[in-house]
Short mmCIF file of C-alpha atoms and ligand atoms in Angstrom, two decimals:
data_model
loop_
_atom_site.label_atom_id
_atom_site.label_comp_id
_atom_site.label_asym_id
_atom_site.label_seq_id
_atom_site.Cartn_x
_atom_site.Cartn_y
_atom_site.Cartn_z
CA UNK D 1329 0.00 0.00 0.00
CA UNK D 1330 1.41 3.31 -1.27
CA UNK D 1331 0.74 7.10 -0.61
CA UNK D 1332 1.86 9.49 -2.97
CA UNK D 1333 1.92 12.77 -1.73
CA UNK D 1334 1.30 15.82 -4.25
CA UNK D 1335 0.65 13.55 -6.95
CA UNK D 1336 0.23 15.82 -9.88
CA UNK D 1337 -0.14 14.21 -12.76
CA UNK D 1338 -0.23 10.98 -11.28
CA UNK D 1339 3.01 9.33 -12.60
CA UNK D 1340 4.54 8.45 -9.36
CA UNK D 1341 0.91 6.18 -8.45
CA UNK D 1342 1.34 4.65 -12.01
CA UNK D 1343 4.70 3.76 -11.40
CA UNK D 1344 3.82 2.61 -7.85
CA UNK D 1345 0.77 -0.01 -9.47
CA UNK D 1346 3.49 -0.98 -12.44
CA UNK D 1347 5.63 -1.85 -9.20
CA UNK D 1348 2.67 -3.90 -8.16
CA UNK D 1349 1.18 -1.53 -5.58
CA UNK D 1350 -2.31 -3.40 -4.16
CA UNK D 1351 -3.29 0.33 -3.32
CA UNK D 1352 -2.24 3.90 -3.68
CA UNK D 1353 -3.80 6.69 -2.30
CA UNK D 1354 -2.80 9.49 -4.29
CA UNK D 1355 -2.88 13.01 -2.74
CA UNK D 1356 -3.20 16.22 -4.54
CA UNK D 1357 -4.18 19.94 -3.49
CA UNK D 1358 -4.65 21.16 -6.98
CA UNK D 1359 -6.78 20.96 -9.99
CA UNK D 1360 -4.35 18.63 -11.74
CA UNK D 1361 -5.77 16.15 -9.92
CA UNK D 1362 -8.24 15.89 -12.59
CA UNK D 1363 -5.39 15.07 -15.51
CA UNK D 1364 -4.16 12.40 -12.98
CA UNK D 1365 -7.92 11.13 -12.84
CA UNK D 1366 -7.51 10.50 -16.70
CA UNK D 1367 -4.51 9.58 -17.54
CA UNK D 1368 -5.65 6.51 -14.51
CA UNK D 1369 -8.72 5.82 -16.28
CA UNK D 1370 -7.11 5.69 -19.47
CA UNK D 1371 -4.50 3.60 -18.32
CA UNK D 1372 -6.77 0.78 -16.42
CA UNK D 1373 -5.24 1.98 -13.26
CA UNK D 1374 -8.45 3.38 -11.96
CA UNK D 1375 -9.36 0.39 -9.79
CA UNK D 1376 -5.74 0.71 -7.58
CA UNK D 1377 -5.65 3.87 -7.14
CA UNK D 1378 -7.52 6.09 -4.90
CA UNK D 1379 -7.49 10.14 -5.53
CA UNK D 1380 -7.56 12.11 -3.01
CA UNK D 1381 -8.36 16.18 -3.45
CA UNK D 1382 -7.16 18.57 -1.03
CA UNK D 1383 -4.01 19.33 1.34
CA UNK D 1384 -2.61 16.25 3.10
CA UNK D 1385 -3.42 17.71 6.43
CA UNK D 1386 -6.81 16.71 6.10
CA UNK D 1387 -6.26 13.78 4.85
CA UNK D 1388 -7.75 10.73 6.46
CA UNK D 1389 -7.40 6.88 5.38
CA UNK D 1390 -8.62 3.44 6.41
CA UNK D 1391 -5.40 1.68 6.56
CA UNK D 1392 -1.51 2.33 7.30
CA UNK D 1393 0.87 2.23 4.56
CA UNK D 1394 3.81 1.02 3.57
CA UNK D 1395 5.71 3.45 1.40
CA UNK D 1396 5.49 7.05 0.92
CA UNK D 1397 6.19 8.56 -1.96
CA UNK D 1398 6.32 12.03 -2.60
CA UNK D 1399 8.34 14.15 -5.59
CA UNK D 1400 7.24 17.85 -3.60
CA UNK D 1401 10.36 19.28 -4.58
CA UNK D 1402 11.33 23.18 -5.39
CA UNK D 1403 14.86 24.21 -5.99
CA UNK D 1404 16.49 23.92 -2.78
CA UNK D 1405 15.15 20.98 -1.52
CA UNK D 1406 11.54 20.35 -0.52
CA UNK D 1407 8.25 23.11 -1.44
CA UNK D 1408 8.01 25.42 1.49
CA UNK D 1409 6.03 23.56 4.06
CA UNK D 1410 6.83 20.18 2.42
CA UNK D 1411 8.82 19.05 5.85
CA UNK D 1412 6.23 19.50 7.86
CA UNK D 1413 3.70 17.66 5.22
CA UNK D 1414 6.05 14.71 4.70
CA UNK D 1415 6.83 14.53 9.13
CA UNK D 1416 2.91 14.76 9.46
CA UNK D 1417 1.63 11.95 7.33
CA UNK D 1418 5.00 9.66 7.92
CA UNK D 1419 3.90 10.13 11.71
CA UNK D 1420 0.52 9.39 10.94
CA UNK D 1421 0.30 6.45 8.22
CA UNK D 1422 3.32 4.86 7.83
CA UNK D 1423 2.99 1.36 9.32
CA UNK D 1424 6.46 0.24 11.08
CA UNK D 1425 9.35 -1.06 9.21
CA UNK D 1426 7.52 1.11 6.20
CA UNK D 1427 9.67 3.57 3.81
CA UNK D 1428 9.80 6.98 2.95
CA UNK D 1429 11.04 7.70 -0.65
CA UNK D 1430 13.56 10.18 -0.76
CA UNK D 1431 14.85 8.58 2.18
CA UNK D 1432 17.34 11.64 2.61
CA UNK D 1433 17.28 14.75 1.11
CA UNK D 1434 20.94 16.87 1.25
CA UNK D 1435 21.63 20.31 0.58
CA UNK D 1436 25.00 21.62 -1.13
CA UNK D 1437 26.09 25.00 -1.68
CA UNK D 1438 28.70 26.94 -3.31
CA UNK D 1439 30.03 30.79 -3.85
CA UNK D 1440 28.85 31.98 -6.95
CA UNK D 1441 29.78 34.33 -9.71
CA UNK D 1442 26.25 35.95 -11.20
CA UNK D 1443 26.30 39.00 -13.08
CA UNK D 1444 23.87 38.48 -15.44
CA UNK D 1445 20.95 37.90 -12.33
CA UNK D 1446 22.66 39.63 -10.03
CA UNK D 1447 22.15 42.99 -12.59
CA UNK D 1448 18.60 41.85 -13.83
CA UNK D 1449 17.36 41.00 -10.26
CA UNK D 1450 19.43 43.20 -7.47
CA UNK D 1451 21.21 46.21 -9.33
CA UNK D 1452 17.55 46.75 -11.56
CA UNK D 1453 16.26 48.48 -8.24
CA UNK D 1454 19.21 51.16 -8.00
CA UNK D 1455 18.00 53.37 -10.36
CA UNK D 1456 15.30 56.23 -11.08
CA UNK D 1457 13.08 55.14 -13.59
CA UNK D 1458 10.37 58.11 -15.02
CA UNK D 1459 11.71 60.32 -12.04
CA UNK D 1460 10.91 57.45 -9.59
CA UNK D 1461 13.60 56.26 -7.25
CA UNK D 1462 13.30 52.28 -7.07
CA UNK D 1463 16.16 52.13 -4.60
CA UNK D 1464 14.14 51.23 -1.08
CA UNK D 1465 13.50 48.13 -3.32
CA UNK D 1466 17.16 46.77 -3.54
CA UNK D 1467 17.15 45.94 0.34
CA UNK D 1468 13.74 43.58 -0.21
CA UNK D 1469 15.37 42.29 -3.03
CA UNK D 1470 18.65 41.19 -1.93
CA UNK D 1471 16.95 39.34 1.29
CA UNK D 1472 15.03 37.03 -1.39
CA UNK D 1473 16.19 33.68 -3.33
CA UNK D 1474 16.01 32.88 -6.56
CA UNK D 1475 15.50 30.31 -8.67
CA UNK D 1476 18.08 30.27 -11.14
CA UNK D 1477 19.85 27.59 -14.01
CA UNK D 1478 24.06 27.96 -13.32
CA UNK D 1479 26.18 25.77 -14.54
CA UNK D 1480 29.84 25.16 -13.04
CA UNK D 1481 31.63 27.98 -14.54
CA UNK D 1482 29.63 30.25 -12.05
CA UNK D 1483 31.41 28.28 -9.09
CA UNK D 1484 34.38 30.55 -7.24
CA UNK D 1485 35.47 28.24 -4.93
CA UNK D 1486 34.52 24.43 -3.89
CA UNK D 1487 31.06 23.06 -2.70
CA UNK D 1488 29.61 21.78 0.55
CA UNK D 1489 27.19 19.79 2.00
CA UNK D 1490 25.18 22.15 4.19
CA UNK D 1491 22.46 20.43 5.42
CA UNK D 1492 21.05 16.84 5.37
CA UNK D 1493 17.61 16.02 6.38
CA UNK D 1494 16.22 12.08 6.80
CA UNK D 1495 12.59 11.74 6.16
CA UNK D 1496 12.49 8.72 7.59
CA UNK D 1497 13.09 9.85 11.21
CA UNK D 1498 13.76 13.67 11.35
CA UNK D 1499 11.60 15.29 13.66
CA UNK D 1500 11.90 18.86 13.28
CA UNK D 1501 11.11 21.17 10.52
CA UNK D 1502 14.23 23.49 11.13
CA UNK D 1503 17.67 23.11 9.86
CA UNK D 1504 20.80 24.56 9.30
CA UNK D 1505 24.67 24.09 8.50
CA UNK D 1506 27.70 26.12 8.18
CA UNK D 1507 30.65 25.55 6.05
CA UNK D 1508 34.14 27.38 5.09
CA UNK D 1509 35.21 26.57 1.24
CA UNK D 1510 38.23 28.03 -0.51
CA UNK D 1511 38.30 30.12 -3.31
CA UNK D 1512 40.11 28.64 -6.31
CA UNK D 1513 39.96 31.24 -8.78
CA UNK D 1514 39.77 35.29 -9.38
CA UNK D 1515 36.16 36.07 -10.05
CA UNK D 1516 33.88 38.22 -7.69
CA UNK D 1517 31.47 36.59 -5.35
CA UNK D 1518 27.64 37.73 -5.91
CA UNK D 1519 26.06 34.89 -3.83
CA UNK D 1520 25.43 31.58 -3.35
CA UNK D 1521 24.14 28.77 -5.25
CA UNK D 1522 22.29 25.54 -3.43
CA UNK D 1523 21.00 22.92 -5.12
CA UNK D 1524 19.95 18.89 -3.56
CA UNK D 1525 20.01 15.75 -3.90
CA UNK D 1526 17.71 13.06 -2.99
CA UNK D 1527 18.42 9.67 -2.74
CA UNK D 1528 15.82 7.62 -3.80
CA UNK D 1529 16.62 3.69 -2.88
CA UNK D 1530 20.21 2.07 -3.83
CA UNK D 1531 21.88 4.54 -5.26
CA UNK D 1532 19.76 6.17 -7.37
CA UNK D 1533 19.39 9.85 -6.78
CA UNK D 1534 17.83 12.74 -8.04
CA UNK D 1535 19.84 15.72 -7.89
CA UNK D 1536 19.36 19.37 -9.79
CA UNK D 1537 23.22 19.99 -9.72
CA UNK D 1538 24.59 22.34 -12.19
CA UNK D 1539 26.03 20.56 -14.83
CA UNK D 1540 24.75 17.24 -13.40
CA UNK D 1541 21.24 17.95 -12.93
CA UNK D 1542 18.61 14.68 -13.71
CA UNK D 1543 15.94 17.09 -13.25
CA UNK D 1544 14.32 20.57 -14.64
CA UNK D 1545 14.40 22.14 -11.07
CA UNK D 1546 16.82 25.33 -10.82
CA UNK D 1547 18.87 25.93 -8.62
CA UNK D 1548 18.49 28.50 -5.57
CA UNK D 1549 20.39 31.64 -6.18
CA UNK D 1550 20.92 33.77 -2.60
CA UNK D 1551 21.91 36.87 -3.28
CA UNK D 1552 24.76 39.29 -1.01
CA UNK D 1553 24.29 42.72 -0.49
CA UNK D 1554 27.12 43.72 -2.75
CA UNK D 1555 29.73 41.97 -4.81
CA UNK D 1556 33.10 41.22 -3.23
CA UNK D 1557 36.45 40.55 -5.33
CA UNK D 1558 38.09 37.69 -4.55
CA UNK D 1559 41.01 35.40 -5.13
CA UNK D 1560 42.50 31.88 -4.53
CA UNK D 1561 43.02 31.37 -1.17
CA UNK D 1562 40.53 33.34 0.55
CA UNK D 1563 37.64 31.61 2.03
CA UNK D 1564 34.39 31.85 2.00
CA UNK D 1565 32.23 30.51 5.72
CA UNK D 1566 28.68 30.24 5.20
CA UNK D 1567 25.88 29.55 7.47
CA UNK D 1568 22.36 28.62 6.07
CA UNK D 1569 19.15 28.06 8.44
CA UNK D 1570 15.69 27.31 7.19
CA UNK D 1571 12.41 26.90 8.88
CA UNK D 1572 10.53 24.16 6.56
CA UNK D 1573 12.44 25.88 3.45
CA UNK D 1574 9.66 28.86 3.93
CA UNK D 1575 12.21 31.23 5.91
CA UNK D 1576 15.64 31.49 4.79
CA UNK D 1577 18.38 32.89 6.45
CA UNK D 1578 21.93 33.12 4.96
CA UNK D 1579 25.45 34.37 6.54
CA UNK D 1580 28.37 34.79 4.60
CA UNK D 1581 31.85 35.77 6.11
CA UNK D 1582 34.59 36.62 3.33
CA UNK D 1583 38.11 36.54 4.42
CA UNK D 1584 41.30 37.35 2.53
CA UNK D 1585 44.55 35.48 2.23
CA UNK D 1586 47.88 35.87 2.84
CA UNK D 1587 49.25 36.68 6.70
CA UNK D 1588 46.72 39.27 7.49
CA UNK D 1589 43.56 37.12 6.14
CA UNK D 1590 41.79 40.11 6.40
CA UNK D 1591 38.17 40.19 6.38
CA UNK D 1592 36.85 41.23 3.20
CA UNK D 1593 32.91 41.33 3.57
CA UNK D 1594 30.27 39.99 6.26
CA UNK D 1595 26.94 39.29 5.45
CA UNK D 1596 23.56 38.44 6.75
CA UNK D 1597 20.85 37.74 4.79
CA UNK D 1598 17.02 36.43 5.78
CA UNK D 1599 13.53 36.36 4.12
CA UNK D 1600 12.06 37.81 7.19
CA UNK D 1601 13.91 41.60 5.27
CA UNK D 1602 12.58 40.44 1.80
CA UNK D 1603 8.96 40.59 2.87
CA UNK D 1604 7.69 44.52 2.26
CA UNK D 1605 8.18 46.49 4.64
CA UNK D 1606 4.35 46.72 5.95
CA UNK D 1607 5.13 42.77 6.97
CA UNK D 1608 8.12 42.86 8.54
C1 SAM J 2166 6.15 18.85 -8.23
S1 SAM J 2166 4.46 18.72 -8.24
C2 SAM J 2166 3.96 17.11 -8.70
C3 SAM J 2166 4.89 16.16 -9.26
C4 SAM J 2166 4.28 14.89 -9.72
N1 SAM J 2166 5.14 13.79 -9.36
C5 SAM J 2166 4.08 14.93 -11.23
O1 SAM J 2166 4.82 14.27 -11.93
O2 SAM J 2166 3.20 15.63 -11.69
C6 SAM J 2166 4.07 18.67 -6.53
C7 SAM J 2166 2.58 18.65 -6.26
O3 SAM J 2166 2.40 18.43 -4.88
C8 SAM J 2166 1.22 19.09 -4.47
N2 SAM J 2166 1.33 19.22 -3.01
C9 SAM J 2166 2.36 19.74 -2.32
N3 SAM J 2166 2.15 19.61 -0.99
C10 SAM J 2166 0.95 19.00 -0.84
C11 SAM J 2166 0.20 18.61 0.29
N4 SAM J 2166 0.66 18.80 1.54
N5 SAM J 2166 -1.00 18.00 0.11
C12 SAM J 2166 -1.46 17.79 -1.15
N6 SAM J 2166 -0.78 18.16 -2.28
C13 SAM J 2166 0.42 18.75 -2.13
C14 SAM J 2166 1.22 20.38 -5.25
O4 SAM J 2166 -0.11 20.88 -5.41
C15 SAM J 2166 1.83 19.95 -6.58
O5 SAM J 2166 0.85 19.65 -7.55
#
């Protein structure tokens, strides 16, 4: 017995009765529930699977299960609230010695060079336009993510695993992770990249890395208040907390190399800034 959680179009419940699923209950907040709901019937899955309209918090059913299943994934891991959604219904269905599939979801990060959104997103609010001064906009902006498609030529310095979170047992809908990379080339640091990777059973994962990415998810582009020149050597610490990927907040220290390793910029970042003002 299966659950898929934000089914969609339904491919994950197919795949689940092709695995020779008795049951899947197949859960789904929006109105493509209804393309699910034919693509079943036109399949001859119809009699396996049972759909399910509205949020999963609702949702009641007659019997544990054995597997969940649930592809609710934005760029940097999970949707915002999807922690909480996954936690809530493994807590409440999953009969023991059941799975949850992704087992584990990490998240990696890396210093970024980003010009092209960095201008078209950030620097777009430091001007006048028609007499109007856009400027008050560039401190909302800068406190936001953004989905974005890099590839590895963007990277400054190394990557990191920043965070790792097991669906199968975590508890909490908070996490966070700090790590200190080296820079290994000249370039100018605009922000930082994070992307994941979820391991689905064995080693199969799914993973929206630049460059390696097996899926059409972005990556997650967090944005520093102003660009910082830097060179091999210097390093680059970075904290990263989220609250069930709906609040970010992001800390980046830059320090230089050589004997002094003076500090070259310090930044802290959080979406509680990038909300307008009259919700902060
Ligand atoms: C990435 S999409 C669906 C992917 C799906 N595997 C497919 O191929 O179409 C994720 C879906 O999950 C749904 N969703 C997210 N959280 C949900 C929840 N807690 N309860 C019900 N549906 C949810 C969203 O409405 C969205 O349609």
């Amino acid at each position: 017995v299966v659950l898929d959680l934000g089914t969609g179009t339904g491919i994950l419940a197919f795949l689940a009765c092709q695995a020779g699923a008795r049951r899947v209950y197949a859960v789904e907040a929006g109105a493509v529930i209804a393309l699910a709901r034919l693509l079943a019937r036109a399949n001859g899955f119809e009699d396996r699977i049972v759909f399910i309209e509205g949020s999963s918090d609702a949702l009641t059913l007659p019997e544990g299960v054995d597997l969940i299943l649930t592809d609710t994934f934005a760029p940097c891991g999970l949707q915002e609230g999807g922690l909480r959604s996954v936690i809530d219904i493994r807590n409440r269905f999953l009969k023991p010695g059941g799975a949850v599939v992704p087992g584990k979801i990490e998240l990696f990060v890396a210093p970024v060079e980003a010009a092209r959104i960095y201008e078209r997103d950030i620097e777009f609010w430091r001007q006048r336009l028609h007499g109007i001064d856009l400027s008050p906009a560039r401190e909302v902006a800068v406190n936001h993510y953004y989905p974005f498609t890099f590839d590895e030529r963007a990277f400054v310095a190394g990557s990191a695993r920043v965070a790792c979170l097991n669906l199968s047992d975590q508890e909490s809908v908070a996490f966070h992770g700090e790590v200190t990379l080296p820079v290994q080339r000249t370039g100018t640091v605009h922000g930082l990249c994070v992307w994941f990777t979820a391991s689905l059973t064995g080693d199969v994962v799914l993973t929206n890395r630049p460059a390696a990415s097996t899926t059409n998810y972005a990556q997650g582009f967090f944005p520093v208040a102003r660009p910082v020149q830097v060179e091999k050597g210097d390093r680059v610490a970075i904290a990263i907390q989220s609250h069930d990927s709906g609040h970010w907040r992001w800390q980046v220290a830059i320090q230089g190399s050589g004997a002094a390793q003076q500090p070259k910029a310090r930044f802290d970042h959080s979406t509680f800034l990038g909300f307008p003002p009259q919700f902060a």
